[in-house]
Short mmCIF file of C-alpha atoms and ligand atoms in Angstrom, two decimals:
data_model
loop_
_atom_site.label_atom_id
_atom_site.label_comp_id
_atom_site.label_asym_id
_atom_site.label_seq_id
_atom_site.Cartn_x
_atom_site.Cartn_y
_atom_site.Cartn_z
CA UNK A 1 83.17 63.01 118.84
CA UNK A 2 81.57 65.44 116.55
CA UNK A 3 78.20 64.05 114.93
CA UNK A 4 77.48 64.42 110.99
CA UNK A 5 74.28 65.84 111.95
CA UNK A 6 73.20 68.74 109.82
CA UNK A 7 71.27 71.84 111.41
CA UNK A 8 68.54 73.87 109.85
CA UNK A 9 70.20 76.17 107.53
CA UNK A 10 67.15 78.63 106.81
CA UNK A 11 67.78 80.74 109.87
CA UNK A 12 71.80 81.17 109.15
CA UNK A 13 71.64 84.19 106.61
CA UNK A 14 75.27 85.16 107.30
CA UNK A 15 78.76 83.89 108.32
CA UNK A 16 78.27 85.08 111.39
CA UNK A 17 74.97 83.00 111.98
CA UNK A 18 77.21 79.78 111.17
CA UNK A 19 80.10 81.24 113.32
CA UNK A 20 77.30 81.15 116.14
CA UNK A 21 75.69 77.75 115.90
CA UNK A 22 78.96 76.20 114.95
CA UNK A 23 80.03 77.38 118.62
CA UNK A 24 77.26 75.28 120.05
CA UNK A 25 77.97 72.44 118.39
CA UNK A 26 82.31 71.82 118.18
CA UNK A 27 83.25 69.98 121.31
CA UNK A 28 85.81 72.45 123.18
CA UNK A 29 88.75 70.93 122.04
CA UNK A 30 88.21 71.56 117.94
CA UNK A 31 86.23 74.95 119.07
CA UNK A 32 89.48 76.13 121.15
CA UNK A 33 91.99 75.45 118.31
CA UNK A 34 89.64 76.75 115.43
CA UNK A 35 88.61 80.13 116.80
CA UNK A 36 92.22 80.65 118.85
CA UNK A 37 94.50 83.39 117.72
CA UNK A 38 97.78 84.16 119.48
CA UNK A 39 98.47 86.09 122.87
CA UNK A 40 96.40 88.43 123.36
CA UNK A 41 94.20 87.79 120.14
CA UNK A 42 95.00 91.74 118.91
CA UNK A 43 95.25 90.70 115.15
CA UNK A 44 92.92 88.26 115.38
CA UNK A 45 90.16 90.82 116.14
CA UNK A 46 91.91 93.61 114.23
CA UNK A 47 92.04 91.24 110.65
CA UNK A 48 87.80 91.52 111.05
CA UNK A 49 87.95 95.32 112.70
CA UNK A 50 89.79 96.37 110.55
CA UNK A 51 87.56 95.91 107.33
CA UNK A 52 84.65 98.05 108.94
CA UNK A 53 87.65 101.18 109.35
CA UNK A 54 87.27 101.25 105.81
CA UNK A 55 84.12 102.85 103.82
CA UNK A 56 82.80 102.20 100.44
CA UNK A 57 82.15 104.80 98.22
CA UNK A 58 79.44 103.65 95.63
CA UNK A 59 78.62 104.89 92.12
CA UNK A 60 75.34 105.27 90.94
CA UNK A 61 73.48 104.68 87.60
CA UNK A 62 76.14 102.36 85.75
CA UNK A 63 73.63 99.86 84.88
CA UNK A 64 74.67 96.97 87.31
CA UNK A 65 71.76 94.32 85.45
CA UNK A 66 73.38 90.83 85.75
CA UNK A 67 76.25 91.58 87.49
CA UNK A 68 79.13 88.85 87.37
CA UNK A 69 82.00 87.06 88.55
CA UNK A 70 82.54 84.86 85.72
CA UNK A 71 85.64 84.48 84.16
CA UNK A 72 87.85 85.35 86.55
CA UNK A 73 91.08 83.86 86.61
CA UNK A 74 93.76 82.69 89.38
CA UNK A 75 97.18 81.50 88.46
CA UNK A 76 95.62 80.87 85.15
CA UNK A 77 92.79 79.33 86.32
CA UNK A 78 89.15 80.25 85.79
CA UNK A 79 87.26 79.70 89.00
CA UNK A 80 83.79 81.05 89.41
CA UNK A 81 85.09 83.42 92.12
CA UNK A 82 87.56 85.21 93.17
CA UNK A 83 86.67 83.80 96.80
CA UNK A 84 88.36 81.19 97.73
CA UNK A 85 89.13 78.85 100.26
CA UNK A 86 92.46 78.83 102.86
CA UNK A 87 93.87 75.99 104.15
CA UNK A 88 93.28 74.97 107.88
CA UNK A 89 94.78 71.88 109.01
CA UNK A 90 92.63 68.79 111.04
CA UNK A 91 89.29 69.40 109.36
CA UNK A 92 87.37 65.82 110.75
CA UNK A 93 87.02 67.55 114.07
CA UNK A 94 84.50 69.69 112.82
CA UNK A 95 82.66 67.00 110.67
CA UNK A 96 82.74 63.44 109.71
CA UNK A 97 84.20 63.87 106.53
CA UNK A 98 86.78 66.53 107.30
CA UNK A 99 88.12 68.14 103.80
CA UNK A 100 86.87 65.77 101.72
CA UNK A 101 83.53 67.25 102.55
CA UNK A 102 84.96 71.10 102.03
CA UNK A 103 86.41 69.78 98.48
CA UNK A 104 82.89 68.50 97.09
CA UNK A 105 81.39 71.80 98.18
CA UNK A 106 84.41 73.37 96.70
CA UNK A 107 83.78 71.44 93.74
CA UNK A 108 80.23 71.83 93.13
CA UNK A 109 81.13 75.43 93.30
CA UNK A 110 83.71 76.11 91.03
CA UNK A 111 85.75 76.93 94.17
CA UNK A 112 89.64 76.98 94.62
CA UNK A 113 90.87 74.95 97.99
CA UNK A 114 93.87 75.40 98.94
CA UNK A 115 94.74 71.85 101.11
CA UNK A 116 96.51 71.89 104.34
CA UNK A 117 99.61 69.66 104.71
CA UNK A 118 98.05 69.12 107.98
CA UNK A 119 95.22 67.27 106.93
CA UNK A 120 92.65 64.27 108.27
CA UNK A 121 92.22 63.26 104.43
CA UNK A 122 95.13 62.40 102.41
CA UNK A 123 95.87 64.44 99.79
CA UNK A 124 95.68 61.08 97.20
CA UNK A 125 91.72 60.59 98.63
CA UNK A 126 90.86 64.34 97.84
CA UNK A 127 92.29 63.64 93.88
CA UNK A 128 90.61 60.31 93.88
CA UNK A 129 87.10 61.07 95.39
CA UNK A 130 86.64 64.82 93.59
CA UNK A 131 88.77 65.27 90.62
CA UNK A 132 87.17 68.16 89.18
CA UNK A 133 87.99 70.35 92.21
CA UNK A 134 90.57 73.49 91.78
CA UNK A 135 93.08 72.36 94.02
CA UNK A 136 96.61 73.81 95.41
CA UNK A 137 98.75 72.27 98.18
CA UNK A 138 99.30 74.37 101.27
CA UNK A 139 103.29 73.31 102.38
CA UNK A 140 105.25 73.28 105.11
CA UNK A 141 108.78 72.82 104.89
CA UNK A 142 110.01 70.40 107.17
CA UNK A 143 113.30 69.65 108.48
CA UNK A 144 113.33 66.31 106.70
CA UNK A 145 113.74 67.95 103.19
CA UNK A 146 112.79 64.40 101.57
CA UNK A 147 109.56 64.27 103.36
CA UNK A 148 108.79 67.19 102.35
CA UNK A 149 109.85 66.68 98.46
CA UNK A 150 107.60 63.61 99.27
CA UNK A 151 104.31 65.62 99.52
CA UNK A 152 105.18 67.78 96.95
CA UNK A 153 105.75 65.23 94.01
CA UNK A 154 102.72 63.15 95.47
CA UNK A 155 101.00 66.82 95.18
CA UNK A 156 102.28 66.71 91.44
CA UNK A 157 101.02 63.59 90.70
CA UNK A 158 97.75 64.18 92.14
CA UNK A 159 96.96 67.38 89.79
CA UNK A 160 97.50 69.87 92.76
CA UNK A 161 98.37 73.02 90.07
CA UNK A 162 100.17 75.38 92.95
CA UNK A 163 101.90 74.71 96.03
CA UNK A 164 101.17 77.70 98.43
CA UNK A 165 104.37 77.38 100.83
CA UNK A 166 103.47 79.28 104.48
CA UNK A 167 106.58 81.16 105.82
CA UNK A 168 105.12 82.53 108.70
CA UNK A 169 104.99 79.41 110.92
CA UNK A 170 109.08 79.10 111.82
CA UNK A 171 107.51 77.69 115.48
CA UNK A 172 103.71 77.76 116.29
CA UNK A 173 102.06 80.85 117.62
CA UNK A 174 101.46 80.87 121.33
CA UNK A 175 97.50 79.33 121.34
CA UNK A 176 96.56 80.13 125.15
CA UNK A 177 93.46 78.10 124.75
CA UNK A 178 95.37 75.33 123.29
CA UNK A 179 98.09 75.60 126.27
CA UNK A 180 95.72 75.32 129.04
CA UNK A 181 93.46 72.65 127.23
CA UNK A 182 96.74 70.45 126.25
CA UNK A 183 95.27 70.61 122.55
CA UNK A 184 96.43 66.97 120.63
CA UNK A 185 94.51 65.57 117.45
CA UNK A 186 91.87 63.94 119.46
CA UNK A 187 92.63 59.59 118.89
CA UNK A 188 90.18 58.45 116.51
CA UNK A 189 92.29 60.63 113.97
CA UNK A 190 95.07 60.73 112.30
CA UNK A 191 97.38 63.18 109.80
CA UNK A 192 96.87 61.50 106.76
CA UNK A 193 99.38 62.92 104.91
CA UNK A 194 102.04 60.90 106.45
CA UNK A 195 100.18 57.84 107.73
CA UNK A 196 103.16 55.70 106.26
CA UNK A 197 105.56 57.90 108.30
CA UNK A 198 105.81 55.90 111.48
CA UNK A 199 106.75 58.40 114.36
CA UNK A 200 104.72 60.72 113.41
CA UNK A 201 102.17 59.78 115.35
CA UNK A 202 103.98 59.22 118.47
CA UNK A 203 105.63 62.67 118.38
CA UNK A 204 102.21 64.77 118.16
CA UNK A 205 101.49 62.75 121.23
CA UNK A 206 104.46 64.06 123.17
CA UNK A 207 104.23 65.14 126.48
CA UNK A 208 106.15 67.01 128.88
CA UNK A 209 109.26 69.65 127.97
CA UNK A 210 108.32 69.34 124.41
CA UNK A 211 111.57 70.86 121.69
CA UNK A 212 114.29 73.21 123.53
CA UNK A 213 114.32 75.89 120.77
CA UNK A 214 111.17 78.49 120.67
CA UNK A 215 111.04 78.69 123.88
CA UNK A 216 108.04 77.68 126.27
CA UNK A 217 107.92 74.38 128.78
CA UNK A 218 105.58 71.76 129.25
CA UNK A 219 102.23 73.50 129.01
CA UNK A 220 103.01 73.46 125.63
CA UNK A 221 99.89 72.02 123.10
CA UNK A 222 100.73 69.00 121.80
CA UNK A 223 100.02 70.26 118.10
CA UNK A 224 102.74 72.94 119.06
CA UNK A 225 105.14 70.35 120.50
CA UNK A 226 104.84 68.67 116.97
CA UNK A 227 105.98 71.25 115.06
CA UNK A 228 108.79 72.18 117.49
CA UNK A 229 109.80 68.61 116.53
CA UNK A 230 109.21 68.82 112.64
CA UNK A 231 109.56 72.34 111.72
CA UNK A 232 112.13 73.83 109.98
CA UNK A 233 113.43 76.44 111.70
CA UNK A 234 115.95 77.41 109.59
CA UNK A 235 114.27 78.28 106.41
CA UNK A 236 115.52 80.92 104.10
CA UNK A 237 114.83 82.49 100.61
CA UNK A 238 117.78 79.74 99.51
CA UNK A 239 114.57 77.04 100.35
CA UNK A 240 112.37 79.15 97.96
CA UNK A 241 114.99 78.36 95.30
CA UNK A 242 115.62 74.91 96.60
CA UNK A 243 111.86 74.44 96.23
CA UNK A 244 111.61 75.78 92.89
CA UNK A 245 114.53 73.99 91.37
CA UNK A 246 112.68 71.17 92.32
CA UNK A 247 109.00 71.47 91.10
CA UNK A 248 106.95 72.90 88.14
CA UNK A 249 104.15 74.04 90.11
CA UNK A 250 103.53 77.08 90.41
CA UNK A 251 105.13 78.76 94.23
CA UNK A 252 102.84 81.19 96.41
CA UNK A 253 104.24 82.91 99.58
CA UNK A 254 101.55 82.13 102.16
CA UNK A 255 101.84 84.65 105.51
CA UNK A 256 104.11 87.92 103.70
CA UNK A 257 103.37 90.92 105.83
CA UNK A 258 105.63 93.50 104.83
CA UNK A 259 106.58 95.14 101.48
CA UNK A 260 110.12 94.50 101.48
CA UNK A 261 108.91 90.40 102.02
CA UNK A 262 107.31 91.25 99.07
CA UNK A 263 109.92 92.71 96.93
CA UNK A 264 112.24 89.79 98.08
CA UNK A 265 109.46 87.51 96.72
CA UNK A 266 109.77 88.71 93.53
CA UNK A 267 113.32 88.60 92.93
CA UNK A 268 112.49 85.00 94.09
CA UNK A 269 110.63 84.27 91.17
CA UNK A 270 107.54 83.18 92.50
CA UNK A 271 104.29 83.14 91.09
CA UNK A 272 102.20 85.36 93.58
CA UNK A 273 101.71 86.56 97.23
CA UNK A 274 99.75 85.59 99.86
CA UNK A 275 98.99 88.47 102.08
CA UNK A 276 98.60 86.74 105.46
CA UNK A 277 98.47 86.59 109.38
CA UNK A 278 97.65 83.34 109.51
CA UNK A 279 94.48 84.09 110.87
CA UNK A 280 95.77 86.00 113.92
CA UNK A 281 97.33 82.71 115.32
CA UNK A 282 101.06 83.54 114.84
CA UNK A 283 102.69 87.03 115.58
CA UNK A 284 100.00 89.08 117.70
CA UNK A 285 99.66 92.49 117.35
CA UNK A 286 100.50 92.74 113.65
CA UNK A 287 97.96 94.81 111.50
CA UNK A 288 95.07 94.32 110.07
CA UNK A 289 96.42 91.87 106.45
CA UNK A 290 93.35 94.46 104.83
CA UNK A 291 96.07 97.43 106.02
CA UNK A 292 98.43 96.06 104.61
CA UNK A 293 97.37 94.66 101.55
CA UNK A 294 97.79 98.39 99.44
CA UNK A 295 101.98 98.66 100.30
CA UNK A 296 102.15 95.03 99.45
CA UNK A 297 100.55 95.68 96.15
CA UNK A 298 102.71 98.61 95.64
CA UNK A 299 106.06 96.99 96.24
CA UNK A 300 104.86 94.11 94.01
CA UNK A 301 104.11 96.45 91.13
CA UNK A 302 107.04 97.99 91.58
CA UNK A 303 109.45 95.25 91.96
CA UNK A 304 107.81 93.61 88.91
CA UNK A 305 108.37 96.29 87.02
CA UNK A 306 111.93 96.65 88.09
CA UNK A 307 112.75 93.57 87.30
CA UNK A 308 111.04 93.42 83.41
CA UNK A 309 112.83 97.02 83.15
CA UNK A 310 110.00 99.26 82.69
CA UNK A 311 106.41 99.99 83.72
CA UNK A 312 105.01 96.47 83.47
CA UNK A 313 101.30 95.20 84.33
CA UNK A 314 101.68 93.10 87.52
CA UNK A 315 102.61 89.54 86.42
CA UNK A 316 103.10 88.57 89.85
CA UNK A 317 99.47 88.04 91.46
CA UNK A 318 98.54 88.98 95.44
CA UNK A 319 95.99 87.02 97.04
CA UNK A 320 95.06 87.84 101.07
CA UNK A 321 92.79 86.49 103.90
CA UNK A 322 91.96 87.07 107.54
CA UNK A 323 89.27 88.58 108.79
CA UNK A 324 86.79 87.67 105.75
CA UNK A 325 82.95 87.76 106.37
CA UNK A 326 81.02 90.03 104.32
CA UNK A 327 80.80 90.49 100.87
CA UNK A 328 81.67 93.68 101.11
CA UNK A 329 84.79 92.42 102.57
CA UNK A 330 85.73 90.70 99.46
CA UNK A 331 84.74 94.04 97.66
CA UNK A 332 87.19 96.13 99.40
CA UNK A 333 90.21 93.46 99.35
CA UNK A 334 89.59 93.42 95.39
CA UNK A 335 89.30 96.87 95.19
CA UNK A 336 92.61 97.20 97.15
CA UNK A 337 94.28 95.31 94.88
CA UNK A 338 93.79 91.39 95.85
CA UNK A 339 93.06 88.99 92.78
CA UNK A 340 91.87 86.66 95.18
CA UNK A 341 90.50 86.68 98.87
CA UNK A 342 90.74 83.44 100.83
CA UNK A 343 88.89 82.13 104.12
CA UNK A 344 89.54 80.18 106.75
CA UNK A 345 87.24 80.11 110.03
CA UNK A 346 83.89 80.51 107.85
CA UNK A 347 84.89 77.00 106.41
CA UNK A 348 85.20 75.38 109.56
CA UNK A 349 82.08 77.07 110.68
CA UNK A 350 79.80 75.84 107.80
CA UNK A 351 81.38 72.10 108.07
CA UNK A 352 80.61 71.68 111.74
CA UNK A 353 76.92 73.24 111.13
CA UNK A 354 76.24 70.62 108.01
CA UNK A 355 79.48 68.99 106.21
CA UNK A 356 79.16 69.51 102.63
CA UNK A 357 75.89 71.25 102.64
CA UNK A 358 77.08 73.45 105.55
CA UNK A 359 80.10 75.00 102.97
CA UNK A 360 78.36 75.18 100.41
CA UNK A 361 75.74 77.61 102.16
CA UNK A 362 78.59 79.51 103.29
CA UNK A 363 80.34 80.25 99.93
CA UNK A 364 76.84 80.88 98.15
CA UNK A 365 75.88 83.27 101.03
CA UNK A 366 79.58 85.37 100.56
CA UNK A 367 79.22 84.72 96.80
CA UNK A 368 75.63 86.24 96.75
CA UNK A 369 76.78 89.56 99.40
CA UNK A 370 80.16 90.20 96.89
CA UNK A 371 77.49 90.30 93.63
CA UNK A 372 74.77 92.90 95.47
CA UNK A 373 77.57 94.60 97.02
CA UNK A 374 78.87 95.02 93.32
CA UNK A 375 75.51 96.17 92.57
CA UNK A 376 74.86 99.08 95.19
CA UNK A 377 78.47 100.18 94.46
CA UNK A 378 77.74 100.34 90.36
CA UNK A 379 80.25 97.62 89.47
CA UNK A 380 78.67 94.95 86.82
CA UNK A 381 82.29 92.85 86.48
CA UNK A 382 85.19 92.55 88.36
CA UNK A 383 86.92 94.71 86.24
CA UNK A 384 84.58 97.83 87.32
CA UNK A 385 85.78 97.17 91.02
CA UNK A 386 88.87 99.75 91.29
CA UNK A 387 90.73 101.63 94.28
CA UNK A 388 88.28 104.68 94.64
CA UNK A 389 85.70 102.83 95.90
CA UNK A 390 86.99 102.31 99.62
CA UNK A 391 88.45 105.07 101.57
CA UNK A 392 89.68 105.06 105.17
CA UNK A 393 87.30 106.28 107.72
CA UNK A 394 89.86 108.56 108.89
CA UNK A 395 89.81 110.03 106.00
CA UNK A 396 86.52 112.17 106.91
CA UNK A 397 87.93 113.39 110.04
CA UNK A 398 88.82 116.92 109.05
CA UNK A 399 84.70 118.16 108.30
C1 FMN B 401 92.01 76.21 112.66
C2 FMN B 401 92.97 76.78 111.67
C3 FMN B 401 93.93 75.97 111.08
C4 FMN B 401 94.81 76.49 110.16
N1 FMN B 401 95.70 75.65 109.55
C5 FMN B 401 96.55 76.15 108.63
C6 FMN B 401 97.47 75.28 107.97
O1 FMN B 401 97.50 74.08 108.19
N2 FMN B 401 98.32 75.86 107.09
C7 FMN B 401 98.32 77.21 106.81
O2 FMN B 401 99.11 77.68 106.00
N3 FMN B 401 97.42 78.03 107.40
C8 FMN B 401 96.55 77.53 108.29
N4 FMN B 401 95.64 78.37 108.88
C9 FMN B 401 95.56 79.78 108.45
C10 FMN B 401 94.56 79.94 107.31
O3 FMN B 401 95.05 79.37 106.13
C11 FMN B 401 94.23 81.40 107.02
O4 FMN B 401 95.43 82.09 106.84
C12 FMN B 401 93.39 82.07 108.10
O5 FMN B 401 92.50 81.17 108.69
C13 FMN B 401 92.59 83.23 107.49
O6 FMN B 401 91.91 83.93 108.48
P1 FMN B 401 90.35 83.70 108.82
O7 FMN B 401 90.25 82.44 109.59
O8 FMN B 401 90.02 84.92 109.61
O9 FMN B 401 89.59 83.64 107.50
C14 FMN B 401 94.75 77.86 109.81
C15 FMN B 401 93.78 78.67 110.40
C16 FMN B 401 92.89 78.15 111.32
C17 FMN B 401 91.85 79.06 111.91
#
């Protein structure tokens, strides 16, 4: 069981310092499945490697007093940052309160959550308990298409403003950690999003040969047994349609890694695109989302303007994560062309160190590295942050 205890926070000056005491605290079971990618973990080290391959380039004498991320806007939203956080499913095995602890901090932030469908809160409780947060739902589409209208109109109801549907999750990434550890929900908890839903329960629990399609046997996680079971395996861009005929919230693709995904996505109508591995934790050895956030934002620029029938701003908005940990990070993932960037891990870090508290530090200590990386690269405003600042270390090979 994982105790509400908060550490000492004045010796944790970066995400990394969380990402190192919250290994020392997360019982192996919620530690394995957090910090897990898939296979041989190649993306899931590359999304962070890659970020130090690229260089900043700063400017100098731009008068950068009172630099600022106000007023920045997602989806038509004004948050108080374009950093934001991901969704990552079973959140009470890192603290007591789970997400409803992540959505205060989020809250008393001005920070954008986007919620898991996988969650130890229910999406109602989140609404209830911390209505002024910035909140999207995170969707999977299930095989049970009335389930899964269920969540989204209960979404609706609840004031959740975007549903960010993940397409990169057909079957679960191989977790080798998970595999050998038999991950399962541990039983004290529960997914809460579909307590009334009465097998649901029973068939994360399954044991043995687990589904017959995605291959695999019975070494299989029990989380990845689960979605075997619930998983839609058959989704197409017809769903996308399905799914917008269907609601008036706004649609993000979460997990598009290529340009032509992209492209697609636009013809699709939807409101913006979520550059994303999933954290490493599906397809291994996929690059670095920061490599290839610039052809995503190219195709989307172009396809938008294709499709308005002339050189058009974007109107279709790109958001990425994986890998996130610095501020200068964020810098180059704006500078690239993201409107927002989005973390996962660093979450789960700062709620197992101290809950509520434990977030919070770790979106002021991002927040306060993206504004003095600003600084040192002469950018006052978000607006001052543009391509020519980062450049591929490569790029200095030829001296
Ligand atoms: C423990 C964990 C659980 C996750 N659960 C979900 C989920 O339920 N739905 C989803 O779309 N993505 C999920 N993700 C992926 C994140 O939303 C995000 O894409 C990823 O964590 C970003 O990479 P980072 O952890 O390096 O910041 C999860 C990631 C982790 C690490």
């Amino acid at each position: 069981m994982v105790s509400s205890k908060q550490c000492d926070f004045s010796p944790l000056v970066c995400l990394s310092d969380f990402e190192r005491e919250a290994r020392n605290i997360l019982p192996r079971n919620a530690l394995n499945y957090y910090k897990s990618g898939a296979d041989e973990e190649h993306t899931l080290a590359d999304n962070v490697a890659a970020f130090r391959r690229l260089r900043l380039i700063p400017r100098v004498l731009r008068d950068v007093e009172g630099v600022s991320l106000q007023g920045h806007a997602i989806l038509g939203q004004i948050v108080s940052s374009p950093i934001c956080v991901a969704p990552t499913a079973m959140q009470k095995m890192a603290h007591g309160q789970g997400e409803l602890a992540t959505a205060r901090a989020c809250a008393k932030k001005g920070t954008l959550m986007a919620l898991s469908t996988l969650t130890t809160v229910a999406l109602e409780t989140i609404a209830e308990e911390v209505p002024t947060l910035h909140r999207w739902l995170q969707l999977y589409i299930y095989k049970d298409l009335e389930a899964t209208l269920d969540v989204v109109r209960r979404a609706e109801k609840n004031g959740f403003s975007v549903v960010a549907v993940t397409v990169d999750t057909p079957f679960l990434g191989k977790r080798r950690e998970d595999e050998r550890h038999k991950f399962t929900l541990p039983s004290h908890l529960a997914l809460a999003n579909f307590a009334d839903q009465k097998n649901d329960r029973e068939m994360y629990k399954v044991e043995g040969g687990g589904g017959k399609e995605g291959g695999g046997g019975g070494g299989r996680s029990g989380l990845s047994k689960y979605v075997d079971v619930i998983q839609n395996h058959s989704l197409t861009w017809k769903h996308i349609a399905w799914l917008r005929s269907h609601t008036s919230m706004k649609i993000v693709l979460k997990g598009i890694h290529s340009g032509e995904d992209a492209r697609l996505a636009v013809e699709a109508g939807v409101d913006a695109i979520w550059v994303s591995n999933h954290g490493g934790r599906q397809l291994d050895t996929v690059p670095a989302t920061i490599e290839m956030l610039p052809d995503i934002v190219r195709a989307v620029r172009s396809a938008v303007a294709k499709k308005k029938g002339g050189a058009g701003s974007s109107g279709v908005e790109v958001f990425v994560d994986g890998g996130v940990r610095t501020g200068t990070d964020v810098l180059k993932a704006l500078a690239l062309g993201a409107n927002a960037v989005f973390i996962g891990r660093p979450v789960l870090w700062g709620l197992a160190c101290g809950g509520e508290e434990g977030v919070s530090r770790v979106l002021e200590i991002l927040n306060e590295e993206l504004r003095l990386s600003m600084a040192l690269s002469g950018c006052r405003t978000l607006s001052d942050v543009t391509k020519d600042l980062v450049r591929h270390q490569s790029s200095f090979s030829n001296l």
